[in-house]
Short mmCIF file of C-alpha atoms and ligand atoms in Angstrom, two decimals:
data_model
loop_
_atom_site.label_atom_id
_atom_site.label_comp_id
_atom_site.label_asym_id
_atom_site.label_seq_id
_atom_site.Cartn_x
_atom_site.Cartn_y
_atom_site.Cartn_z
CA MET X 878 16.10 -39.46 32.55
CA SER X 879 15.44 -39.19 28.71
CA ASN X 880 11.92 -40.77 29.25
CA ILE X 881 10.83 -38.35 31.63
CA VAL X 882 12.16 -35.53 29.39
CA GLN X 883 10.18 -37.03 26.46
CA ILE X 884 7.01 -37.25 28.59
CA ALA X 885 7.54 -33.53 29.67
CA TYR X 886 7.68 -32.63 25.97
CA LEU X 887 4.47 -34.60 25.34
CA ILE X 888 2.79 -32.68 28.13
CA ALA X 889 4.29 -29.38 26.90
CA SER X 890 2.79 -30.29 23.27
CA VAL X 891 -0.65 -31.05 24.65
CA LEU X 892 -0.64 -28.20 26.73
CA PHE X 893 0.53 -25.82 23.34
CA VAL X 894 -2.62 -27.62 21.33
CA LEU X 895 -5.01 -26.90 24.06
CA GLY X 896 -3.89 -23.42 24.28
CA ILE X 897 -4.32 -22.86 20.66
CA LYS X 898 -7.86 -24.25 20.83
CA PHE X 899 -9.00 -22.11 23.76
CA LEU X 900 -7.36 -18.81 22.17
CA GLY X 901 -10.06 -19.50 19.29
CA LYS X 902 -12.91 -18.04 21.82
CA THR X 903 -12.47 -14.39 23.31
CA LYS X 904 -13.67 -15.69 26.73
CA ASP X 905 -11.32 -18.70 27.10
CA ALA X 906 -8.31 -16.83 25.43
CA ARG X 907 -6.84 -15.85 28.75
CA ARG X 908 -6.76 -19.70 29.91
CA GLY X 909 -5.39 -20.60 26.42
CA ASN X 910 -2.51 -18.18 26.84
CA MET X 911 -1.77 -19.45 30.52
CA LEU X 912 -1.84 -22.98 29.10
CA SER X 913 0.44 -22.34 26.57
CA ALA X 914 2.83 -20.59 29.33
CA VAL X 915 2.91 -23.32 31.45
CA GLY X 916 3.77 -25.66 28.57
CA MET X 917 6.56 -23.30 27.56
CA LEU X 918 7.75 -23.43 30.99
CA ILE X 919 7.84 -27.10 31.42
CA ALA X 920 9.79 -27.31 27.67
CA ILE X 921 12.34 -25.15 28.96
CA VAL X 922 13.02 -26.56 32.10
CA ALA X 923 12.98 -30.22 30.59
CA THR X 924 15.55 -29.14 27.61
CA LEU X 925 17.84 -27.33 30.05
CA THR X 926 17.91 -30.43 32.40
CA THR X 927 18.64 -32.59 29.46
CA LEU X 928 21.77 -30.27 28.34
CA GLU X 929 23.08 -30.23 31.97
CA ILE X 930 24.47 -26.63 31.47
CA MET X 931 23.38 -24.95 34.36
CA SER X 932 22.17 -25.79 38.02
CA PHE X 933 18.22 -25.15 39.06
CA VAL X 934 19.21 -22.31 41.05
CA GLU X 935 21.03 -20.67 37.73
CA MET X 936 18.22 -21.83 35.63
CA PHE X 937 15.72 -19.89 37.98
CA ALA X 938 17.67 -16.96 38.13
CA CYS X 939 17.69 -16.76 34.21
CA MET X 940 13.95 -17.55 34.06
CA LEU X 941 13.48 -14.66 36.51
CA VAL X 942 15.41 -12.06 34.48
CA GLY X 943 13.73 -13.19 31.44
CA GLY X 944 10.23 -13.35 32.81
CA ALA X 945 10.91 -9.94 34.43
CA ILE X 946 11.67 -8.32 30.91
CA GLY X 947 8.89 -9.88 29.41
CA LEU X 948 6.42 -8.86 32.33
CA TYR X 949 7.68 -5.22 31.80
CA TYR X 950 7.21 -5.01 28.13
CA ALA X 951 3.73 -6.76 28.34
CA LYS X 952 2.61 -4.02 30.73
CA LYS X 953 4.42 -1.24 28.76
CA VAL X 954 3.17 -1.96 25.33
CA GLU X 955 -0.01 0.10 24.10
CA MET X 956 -2.66 -2.17 22.32
CA THR X 957 -1.82 -0.15 19.11
CA GLN X 958 1.93 -1.53 19.27
CA ILE X 959 1.13 -5.23 19.58
CA PRO X 960 1.76 -5.73 15.77
CA GLU X 961 5.14 -4.14 15.92
CA MET X 962 5.83 -6.15 19.08
CA VAL X 963 4.78 -9.38 17.15
CA ALA X 964 7.14 -8.32 14.52
CA LEU X 965 10.08 -7.83 16.77
CA PHE X 966 9.19 -11.57 18.22
CA ASN X 967 9.19 -13.27 14.98
CA GLY X 968 12.56 -11.40 14.22
CA PHE X 969 13.96 -13.02 17.50
CA GLY X 970 12.66 -16.41 16.60
CA GLY X 971 14.48 -16.26 13.10
CA MET X 972 17.69 -15.07 14.52
CA ALA X 973 17.61 -17.73 17.10
CA SER X 974 16.86 -20.22 14.38
CA LEU X 975 19.57 -18.80 12.25
CA GLY X 976 22.20 -18.97 15.11
CA VAL X 977 21.43 -22.66 16.34
CA ALA X 978 21.75 -23.69 12.38
CA LEU X 979 25.12 -21.70 12.19
CA SER X 980 26.40 -23.08 15.39
CA ASP X 981 25.43 -26.40 14.57
CA HIS X 982 27.25 -26.50 11.16
CA PHE X 983 30.24 -24.82 12.55
CA PHE X 984 30.63 -27.39 15.41
CA LYS X 985 29.95 -30.27 13.48
CA THR X 986 32.21 -29.32 10.27
CA GLN X 987 34.85 -27.14 11.91
CA VAL X 988 35.19 -28.85 15.65
CA GLN X 989 34.09 -32.38 15.24
CA GLY X 990 35.12 -32.74 11.64
CA VAL X 991 32.37 -34.98 10.82
CA GLU X 992 30.20 -35.47 7.76
CA ILE X 993 26.64 -33.93 7.98
CA ASP X 994 23.68 -36.39 6.90
CA THR X 995 21.14 -35.27 4.46
CA VAL X 996 18.56 -34.76 6.83
CA ASN X 997 20.80 -32.74 9.07
CA SER X 998 22.23 -30.58 6.03
CA VAL X 999 18.66 -30.01 4.53
CA SER X 1000 17.63 -28.65 8.21
CA ILE X 1001 20.60 -26.39 8.48
CA ILE X 1002 19.86 -24.91 4.94
CA ALA X 1003 16.12 -24.69 5.72
CA SER X 1004 16.96 -22.78 8.83
CA VAL X 1005 19.41 -20.42 7.48
CA LEU X 1006 16.81 -19.47 4.70
CA ILE X 1007 13.48 -19.53 6.59
CA GLY X 1008 15.35 -17.95 9.80
CA GLY X 1009 17.42 -15.37 7.97
CA VAL X 1010 14.42 -14.19 5.80
CA THR X 1011 12.25 -13.94 9.02
CA PHE X 1012 14.89 -12.16 10.98
CA THR X 1013 15.59 -9.21 8.52
CA GLY X 1014 11.84 -9.11 7.04
CA SER X 1015 10.72 -8.74 10.70
CA VAL X 1016 13.17 -6.11 11.56
CA VAL X 1017 12.11 -4.07 8.55
CA ALA X 1018 8.12 -4.68 9.35
CA TRP X 1019 9.19 -3.32 12.99
CA LEU X 1020 10.91 -0.48 11.51
CA LYS X 1021 7.93 0.38 9.31
CA LEU X 1022 5.28 -0.19 11.91
CA ASN X 1023 7.03 2.18 14.54
CA GLY X 1024 7.72 4.89 11.99
CA LYS X 1025 11.32 4.67 11.83
CA VAL X 1026 11.39 4.27 8.29
CA SER X 1027 8.19 4.91 5.88
CA GLY X 1028 5.64 2.69 5.95
CA GLN X 1029 4.91 3.28 2.19
CA PRO X 1030 5.73 0.80 -0.36
CA ILE X 1031 9.37 0.96 -1.84
CA THR X 1032 9.21 -0.82 -5.31
CA PHE X 1033 11.61 -0.50 -8.16
CA SER X 1034 11.69 -2.34 -11.70
CA GLY X 1035 12.90 -5.89 -11.58
CA GLN X 1036 12.16 -6.34 -7.87
CA HIS X 1037 10.46 -9.62 -8.26
CA LEU X 1038 12.77 -10.99 -11.00
CA LEU X 1039 15.80 -10.34 -8.83
CA ASN X 1040 14.24 -12.05 -5.60
CA LEU X 1041 13.57 -14.84 -7.88
CA LEU X 1042 17.28 -14.76 -9.03
CA LEU X 1043 18.48 -14.53 -5.49
CA LEU X 1044 16.21 -17.70 -4.58
CA LEU X 1045 17.93 -19.64 -7.52
CA THR X 1046 21.31 -18.68 -6.33
CA PHE X 1047 20.42 -19.83 -2.73
CA LEU X 1048 19.53 -23.10 -3.89
CA GLY X 1049 22.74 -23.52 -6.20
CA VAL X 1050 25.14 -22.34 -3.34
CA ALA X 1051 22.76 -24.80 -0.86
CA VAL X 1052 23.72 -27.57 -3.08
CA MET X 1053 27.37 -26.61 -3.09
CA THR X 1054 27.20 -26.37 0.63
CA TYR X 1055 25.87 -30.06 0.95
CA LEU X 1056 28.73 -31.00 -1.38
CA PHE X 1057 31.71 -29.44 0.06
CA GLN X 1058 30.54 -28.84 3.57
CA ILE X 1059 34.01 -28.07 4.88
CA GLU X 1060 33.74 -24.81 2.87
CA PRO X 1061 32.60 -21.96 5.22
CA ILE X 1062 32.52 -19.26 2.34
CA TYR X 1063 29.19 -21.14 1.00
CA ILE X 1064 27.23 -21.15 4.12
CA THR X 1065 28.35 -17.39 4.54
CA ILE X 1066 26.87 -16.77 1.05
CA LEU X 1067 23.66 -18.43 2.12
CA VAL X 1068 23.07 -16.02 5.17
CA ALA X 1069 23.91 -13.22 3.32
CA ILE X 1070 21.48 -13.97 0.40
CA ALA X 1071 18.76 -15.02 3.11
CA LEU X 1072 19.17 -11.76 5.14
CA LEU X 1073 18.75 -9.70 1.74
CA VAL X 1074 15.79 -11.72 0.42
CA GLY X 1075 13.99 -11.04 3.94
CA VAL X 1076 14.58 -7.29 3.44
CA LEU X 1077 13.63 -7.44 -0.23
CA ILE X 1078 10.15 -9.04 0.30
CA VAL X 1079 8.98 -6.71 2.91
CA ILE X 1080 10.25 -3.44 1.55
CA PRO X 1081 7.60 -3.27 -1.10
CA ILE X 1082 4.82 -3.89 1.35
CA GLY X 1083 3.21 -1.14 3.06
CA GLY X 1084 0.02 0.36 4.56
CA ALA X 1085 -2.90 -2.10 5.39
CA ASP X 1086 -0.84 -5.07 4.39
CA MET X 1087 1.64 -4.76 7.13
CA PRO X 1088 -0.34 -7.28 9.56
CA VAL X 1089 -0.82 -9.52 6.79
CA VAL X 1090 3.02 -9.74 6.36
CA ILE X 1091 3.63 -9.94 10.13
CA SER X 1092 0.97 -12.95 10.38
CA LEU X 1093 3.09 -14.65 7.45
CA LEU X 1094 6.43 -13.71 9.10
CA ASN X 1095 5.17 -15.33 12.14
CA SER X 1096 4.30 -18.54 10.26
CA TYR X 1097 8.13 -18.42 9.20
CA SER X 1098 9.38 -18.06 12.44
CA GLY X 1099 7.25 -21.22 13.43
CA MET X 1100 8.71 -22.92 10.16
CA ALA X 1101 12.21 -22.09 11.24
CA ALA X 1102 11.82 -23.41 14.58
CA CYS X 1103 10.51 -26.66 13.24
CA ALA X 1104 13.66 -26.96 11.12
CA THR X 1105 15.75 -26.15 14.09
CA GLY X 1106 13.95 -28.82 16.07
CA PHE X 1107 15.31 -31.49 13.41
CA ILE X 1108 18.75 -30.08 13.46
CA LEU X 1109 18.70 -30.52 17.46
CA ASN X 1110 16.77 -33.61 17.19
CA ASN X 1111 14.30 -32.04 19.65
CA ASN X 1112 10.63 -33.17 19.51
CA VAL X 1113 9.05 -30.25 21.54
CA LEU X 1114 10.69 -27.69 19.05
CA ILE X 1115 9.30 -29.44 16.05
CA VAL X 1116 5.70 -29.55 17.48
CA ALA X 1117 5.74 -25.90 18.69
CA GLY X 1118 7.29 -24.73 15.34
CA SER X 1119 4.75 -26.55 13.41
CA LEU X 1120 1.99 -25.36 15.32
CA VAL X 1121 3.14 -21.54 14.91
CA GLY X 1122 3.67 -22.22 11.27
CA ALA X 1123 0.22 -23.70 10.51
CA SER X 1124 -1.70 -21.05 12.88
CA GLY X 1125 0.35 -18.26 11.25
CA ILE X 1126 -0.43 -19.26 7.91
CA ILE X 1127 -4.34 -19.96 8.57
CA LEU X 1128 -4.38 -16.44 10.26
CA THR X 1129 -2.76 -14.98 6.93
CA GLN X 1130 -5.30 -16.61 4.82
CA ILE X 1131 -8.30 -15.20 7.04
CA MET X 1132 -6.87 -11.70 6.84
CA CYS X 1133 -6.53 -11.92 3.04
CA LYS X 1134 -10.06 -13.21 2.74
CA ALA X 1135 -11.53 -10.45 4.80
CA MET X 1136 -9.62 -8.05 2.45
CA ASN X 1137 -10.41 -9.95 -0.52
CA ARG X 1138 -7.01 -10.18 -1.69
CA SER X 1139 -4.68 -12.97 -2.52
CA LEU X 1140 -1.64 -13.67 -0.59
CA MET X 1141 0.42 -13.38 -3.76
CA ASN X 1142 -1.15 -10.08 -4.56
CA VAL X 1143 -0.21 -8.85 -1.09
CA LEU X 1144 3.29 -10.19 -1.39
CA LEU X 1145 3.85 -8.59 -4.62
CA GLY X 1146 3.39 -5.18 -2.70
CA GLY X 1147 2.55 -1.63 -3.66
CA PHE X 1148 -0.70 -1.61 -2.07
CA GLY X 1149 -1.91 1.72 -1.15
CA GLN X 1150 0.82 3.55 -3.36
CA THR X 1151 -1.66 4.72 -5.88
CA THR X 1152 -4.16 5.85 -3.57
CA SER X 1153 -5.63 8.33 -5.51
CA ALA X 1154 -7.11 5.79 -7.60
CA GLY X 1155 -10.92 5.94 -7.96
CA ALA X 1156 -12.22 7.59 -4.48
CA GLN X 1157 -10.38 10.64 -4.87
CA ASP X 1158 -10.82 11.51 -8.26
CA GLY X 1159 -14.24 12.09 -8.26
CA PRO X 1160 -15.85 15.40 -6.88
CA SER X 1161 -14.94 16.33 -3.65
CA ILE X 1162 -17.00 15.26 -0.59
CA VAL X 1163 -19.43 17.64 0.91
CA ILE X 1164 -19.93 16.78 4.61
CA LYS X 1165 -22.49 17.51 7.26
CA GLU X 1166 -21.47 18.16 10.86
CA ILE X 1167 -23.28 17.29 14.00
CA GLY X 1168 -22.58 18.52 17.70
CA VAL X 1169 -22.60 16.69 20.86
CA GLU X 1170 -25.92 17.82 22.21
CA GLU X 1171 -27.56 16.88 18.64
CA SER X 1172 -25.95 13.58 18.89
CA ALA X 1173 -27.19 12.97 22.26
CA MET X 1174 -30.81 13.85 21.39
CA LEU X 1175 -30.54 11.60 18.35
CA PHE X 1176 -29.41 8.54 20.65
CA ASP X 1177 -32.09 9.64 23.25
CA SER X 1178 -34.91 9.07 20.38
CA ALA X 1179 -33.54 5.97 18.92
CA SER X 1180 -34.83 2.27 19.10
CA SER X 1181 -31.79 0.62 17.84
CA VAL X 1182 -27.87 1.38 17.77
CA ILE X 1183 -25.24 -0.43 16.20
CA VAL X 1184 -21.66 0.83 16.77
CA VAL X 1185 -18.74 0.27 14.45
CA PRO X 1186 -15.50 0.26 16.21
CA GLY X 1187 -12.01 0.73 14.31
CA TYR X 1188 -8.65 1.66 14.71
CA GLY X 1189 -9.36 5.16 15.98
CA MET X 1190 -11.06 3.71 18.91
CA ALA X 1191 -7.98 1.75 19.72
CA VAL X 1192 -6.06 5.33 19.52
CA ALA X 1193 -8.51 7.35 21.57
CA GLN X 1194 -8.78 4.67 24.20
CA ALA X 1195 -12.50 5.15 23.69
CA GLN X 1196 -13.83 1.41 24.64
CA HIS X 1197 -14.77 2.40 28.11
CA VAL X 1198 -16.74 5.37 27.31
CA MET X 1199 -18.56 2.92 24.61
CA ARG X 1200 -19.51 0.97 27.71
CA GLU X 1201 -21.13 3.90 29.34
CA LEU X 1202 -22.87 5.00 25.97
CA MET X 1203 -24.31 1.13 25.93
CA GLU X 1204 -25.57 1.46 29.41
CA GLN X 1205 -27.12 4.88 28.85
CA CYS X 1206 -29.12 3.44 25.65
CA GLU X 1207 -29.95 0.21 27.43
CA LYS X 1208 -31.35 2.16 30.09
CA ARG X 1209 -33.95 3.63 27.43
CA ASN X 1210 -34.53 0.20 26.30
CA ILE X 1211 -32.59 0.96 22.80
CA ASP X 1212 -31.30 -2.37 21.06
CA PHE X 1213 -27.35 -1.78 21.33
CA ARG X 1214 -24.94 -4.05 19.67
CA PHE X 1215 -21.39 -3.76 18.12
CA ALA X 1216 -20.47 -4.72 14.88
CA ILE X 1217 -16.90 -6.38 14.31
CA HIS X 1218 -15.24 -6.37 11.18
CA PRO X 1219 -12.45 -9.18 10.89
CA VAL X 1220 -9.79 -6.64 10.09
CA ALA X 1221 -10.82 -3.64 11.91
CA GLY X 1222 -7.85 -1.71 13.91
CA ARG X 1223 -4.56 -3.26 13.26
CA MET X 1224 -4.78 -7.22 14.30
CA PRO X 1225 -7.31 -9.68 14.31
CA GLY X 1226 -9.53 -9.63 17.37
CA HIS X 1227 -8.18 -6.16 18.21
CA MET X 1228 -11.90 -4.59 18.76
CA ASN X 1229 -12.92 -7.73 20.87
CA VAL X 1230 -9.90 -7.21 23.04
CA LEU X 1231 -10.67 -3.66 23.68
CA LEU X 1232 -14.29 -4.06 24.17
CA ALA X 1233 -13.52 -6.92 26.45
CA GLU X 1234 -11.35 -4.85 28.52
CA ALA X 1235 -14.25 -2.61 28.90
CA ASN X 1236 -16.27 -5.70 30.57
CA ILE X 1237 -18.92 -5.41 27.55
CA SER X 1238 -20.16 -8.85 27.37
CA TYR X 1239 -19.02 -11.30 24.46
CA ASP X 1240 -22.80 -11.66 23.17
CA LYS X 1241 -22.86 -7.83 22.39
CA LEU X 1242 -20.20 -8.44 19.77
CA ILE X 1243 -21.59 -9.35 16.48
CA GLU X 1244 -19.60 -10.56 13.50
CA MET X 1245 -19.63 -8.92 10.00
CA GLU X 1246 -21.78 -11.90 8.38
CA SER X 1247 -24.34 -11.96 11.21
CA ILE X 1248 -25.00 -8.35 11.23
CA ASN X 1249 -24.73 -6.90 7.72
CA ASP X 1250 -28.28 -7.54 7.11
CA ASP X 1251 -29.44 -5.75 10.10
CA PHE X 1252 -27.88 -2.21 9.37
CA ALA X 1253 -30.85 -1.32 7.02
CA ASN X 1254 -33.43 -1.76 9.78
CA THR X 1255 -31.22 0.23 12.42
CA ASP X 1256 -31.87 3.60 13.55
CA ILE X 1257 -28.37 4.97 14.30
CA VAL X 1258 -25.02 3.33 13.12
CA LEU X 1259 -22.06 5.10 15.38
CA VAL X 1260 -18.70 4.65 13.36
CA VAL X 1261 -16.20 5.20 16.11
CA GLY X 1262 -12.72 5.80 14.46
CA ALA X 1263 -13.48 3.37 11.78
CA ASN X 1264 -12.72 4.16 8.07
CA ASP X 1265 -11.81 1.55 5.65
CA VAL X 1266 -14.14 -0.95 6.91
CA VAL X 1267 -17.34 0.91 6.33
CA ASN X 1268 -15.96 2.61 2.87
CA PRO X 1269 -18.66 2.06 0.13
CA ALA X 1270 -15.99 2.21 -2.35
CA ALA X 1271 -15.15 -1.45 -1.88
CA ARG X 1272 -18.75 -2.23 -3.23
CA THR X 1273 -19.07 0.42 -5.84
CA ASN X 1274 -15.83 1.43 -7.06
CA PRO X 1275 -13.74 -1.07 -9.36
CA GLN X 1276 -10.88 1.27 -9.52
CA SER X 1277 -10.25 1.71 -5.51
CA PRO X 1278 -7.77 -0.43 -3.86
CA ILE X 1279 -10.11 -1.69 -1.52
CA TYR X 1280 -12.65 -2.94 -4.28
CA GLY X 1281 -14.02 -6.27 -3.35
CA MET X 1282 -13.14 -6.22 0.29
CA PRO X 1283 -16.23 -6.96 2.34
CA ILE X 1284 -17.34 -4.13 4.39
CA LEU X 1285 -20.01 -3.58 7.37
CA ASN X 1286 -23.18 -2.00 5.63
CA ALA X 1287 -23.23 0.95 7.80
CA ASP X 1288 -24.34 3.23 5.02
CA LYS X 1289 -27.62 1.52 4.78
CA ALA X 1290 -28.80 2.67 8.40
CA ARG X 1291 -31.19 5.40 8.72
CA THR X 1292 -28.45 7.91 10.30
CA VAL X 1293 -24.83 7.49 10.66
CA ILE X 1294 -22.91 9.31 12.91
CA VAL X 1295 -19.07 9.24 12.40
CA SER X 1296 -16.71 10.16 15.35
CA LYS X 1297 -13.26 10.87 13.87
CA ARG X 1298 -11.05 13.84 14.39
CA SER X 1299 -10.92 14.95 10.84
CA MET X 1300 -11.22 14.02 7.30
CA GLY X 1301 -8.06 12.21 7.71
CA LYS X 1302 -7.96 8.77 5.73
CA GLY X 1303 -7.71 5.30 7.15
CA TYR X 1304 -4.89 2.80 6.59
CA ALA X 1305 -5.65 2.00 3.02
CA GLY X 1306 -4.87 5.70 2.28
CA ILE X 1307 -8.11 6.42 0.49
CA GLU X 1308 -11.01 9.06 0.93
CA ASN X 1309 -14.28 7.54 2.29
CA GLU X 1310 -17.24 8.57 0.17
CA LEU X 1311 -19.77 7.30 3.01
CA PHE X 1312 -18.77 10.78 4.66
CA GLY X 1313 -20.53 12.69 2.19
CA TYR X 1314 -23.84 10.46 1.93
CA PRO X 1315 -27.08 12.22 2.76
CA ASN X 1316 -27.62 10.17 5.96
CA CYS X 1317 -23.97 10.48 7.27
CA LEU X 1318 -23.06 13.30 9.91
CA MET X 1319 -19.64 14.00 11.00
CA LEU X 1320 -18.93 14.31 14.88
CA PHE X 1321 -15.36 15.81 14.92
CA GLY X 1322 -12.99 15.22 17.85
CA ASP X 1323 -11.15 12.53 19.61
CA ALA X 1324 -13.63 9.84 20.13
CA LYS X 1325 -12.98 9.32 23.91
CA GLN X 1326 -13.39 13.43 24.71
CA THR X 1327 -16.51 13.71 22.24
CA LEU X 1328 -18.54 10.75 23.24
CA THR X 1329 -17.75 11.33 26.90
CA LYS X 1330 -19.64 14.56 26.29
CA VAL X 1331 -22.32 12.83 24.57
CA VAL X 1332 -22.90 10.44 27.22
CA GLY X 1333 -22.65 13.18 29.74
CA GLU X 1334 -25.67 14.70 27.96
CA MET X 1335 -27.41 11.86 27.88
CA LYS X 1336 -26.89 11.22 31.45
CA GLU X 1337 -28.36 14.94 32.18
CA MET X 1338 -31.43 14.19 29.89
CA SER X 1339 -32.53 11.19 31.79
P1 LIG K 730 -8.80 2.87 9.51
O1 LIG K 730 -9.24 2.73 8.41
O2 LIG K 730 -7.54 2.66 9.63
O3 LIG K 730 -9.40 4.29 9.90
C1 LIG K 730 -9.04 4.77 11.24
C2 LIG K 730 -9.63 6.11 11.66
O4 LIG K 730 -9.39 6.44 12.90
C3 LIG K 730 -8.85 7.07 10.75
O5 LIG K 730 -9.35 7.31 9.49
C4 LIG K 730 -8.60 8.42 11.84
O6 LIG K 730 -9.41 9.45 11.11
C5 LIG K 730 -9.67 7.91 12.84
N1 LIG K 730 -9.05 8.17 14.08
C6 LIG K 730 -7.85 8.13 14.58
N2 LIG K 730 -7.28 8.42 15.72
C7 LIG K 730 -8.56 8.99 16.35
C8 LIG K 730 -9.05 9.25 17.46
N3 LIG K 730 -8.41 9.63 18.51
N4 LIG K 730 -10.33 9.44 17.47
C9 LIG K 730 -11.11 9.37 16.54
N5 LIG K 730 -11.06 8.84 15.46
C10 LIG K 730 -9.47 8.72 15.36
O7 LIG K 730 -9.42 1.81 10.55
P2 LIG K 730 -10.51 0.53 10.09
O8 LIG K 730 -11.79 0.98 9.76
O9 LIG K 730 -10.56 -0.15 11.81
O10 LIG K 730 -9.75 -0.26 9.06
C11 LIG K 730 -8.54 -1.02 9.49
C12 LIG K 730 -7.48 -1.18 8.44
O11 LIG K 730 -6.40 -1.84 8.69
C13 LIG K 730 -8.10 -1.61 7.22
O12 LIG K 730 -7.58 -1.05 6.19
C14 LIG K 730 -7.60 -3.08 7.15
O13 LIG K 730 -7.58 -3.65 5.79
C15 LIG K 730 -6.21 -2.83 7.79
N6 LIG K 730 -5.94 -3.96 8.25
C16 LIG K 730 -6.09 -4.74 9.57
C17 LIG K 730 -6.04 -5.67 9.79
C18 LIG K 730 -6.39 -6.24 11.18
O14 LIG K 730 -6.09 -7.43 11.40
N7 LIG K 730 -7.01 -5.59 11.94
C19 LIG K 730 -5.04 -6.71 9.20
C20 LIG K 730 -4.64 -6.36 8.10
C21 LIG K 730 -5.01 -4.97 7.50
P3 LIG K 730 -8.84 10.87 12.04
O15 LIG K 730 -7.26 11.04 11.54
O16 LIG K 730 -9.45 12.00 11.05
O17 LIG K 730 -9.48 11.04 13.01
#
């Protein structure tokens, strides 16, 4: 039986690895998701069979209930709410690791009265620390993202010193736990410190840095699961935990690079708090507006168009009207492409997923490095609900909080049309000098509503 279970674990692990590989390309992502889900199903069934705590009928009933809850939330959650949902998932992962570590410690020391060996002690302590930090950190991230608490960074003097002292105390108490493992007081102190550190490391982070933190917490939840795998001596948990841990940290790095920030800079927090720096201190921006009809006429006479989608396109759900605009332009032999910034929207790949949902072919979506030189030869750049990713302050204003972040060179195009509702700021909370540039025209209103009207006008023209 044990051999069959280990083979099942091996198959599940291979499916996880293949799943991650397929997730790397948008067109294979669905398949990747499915493979990973099958791998997880195999792992769960194999584990429950070993534990012999329930019959197959009970197992099936539990999976049906769990699956139904998962399906309900998958259908209900809006694309823009995915980061907060991931935050909650990470929190559950951390809580589960913490729970397993505590129950294992309690069972061995209090019920069986056995000595815990070094590997087990280290695994329990790692699970308590990473699981506890992940749990409360993720809950704070979730509360910030869904607006239940302010998304602004909360900072106070001595914050980082306090974190350091808490971690040193944790290490000291961890040694005591190892030496005097029958004393539940030590493990209680460890849990309390881990939970407190989770809150303290996430509260100073806000604004545009939240997705990075969520990705980092995702990585932590993987590491916590990996440590739990060592406690339970469960190979598939070790493999799955390592994969989540490694992929989470790689994604975190990709995001930091796209924002030109170091991970330490993100973790020290406070970004976006002093948003008036630079961009807002200059003369106030004088803008020019454009209407629906004039916009349609501009598109009608263009020979090349690049669309820069951003978070606002997701809010407006304007992806379907983008396909209609593309069809209208292509009917007129206009070269039409989308420029994708790596951190446009609120999660990596956000724009790709939305545009794919509207059946826009992947070869129309061009990454920043490949398209940035083409803006200068483009007639119209349509910025749809994007802001920070086209803010020239990232290039020109060393005082700006986003200075150094690579941006899409939308400002270099002959004409820029910006579709947004107002002069509202983006996630970084700073003004965008592009809106005042001579070649920039503001098309105010909800992106879906205004662009639907533009497409309507174009249909009438043809
Ligand atoms: P953004 O800078 O957040 O700006 C979004 C704009 O959309 C807002 O200025 C808003 O202006 C507009 N908007 C909102 N609802 C709209 C609607 N219904 N119709 C039209 N416009 C609407 O977006 P972004 O340019 O995509 O930049 C992403 C930000 O998130 C960056 O700061 C990035 O660093 C950060 N971030 C992203 C990731 C990621 O993985 N994607 C990770 C880390 C950080 P109005 O209110 O005036 O309409």
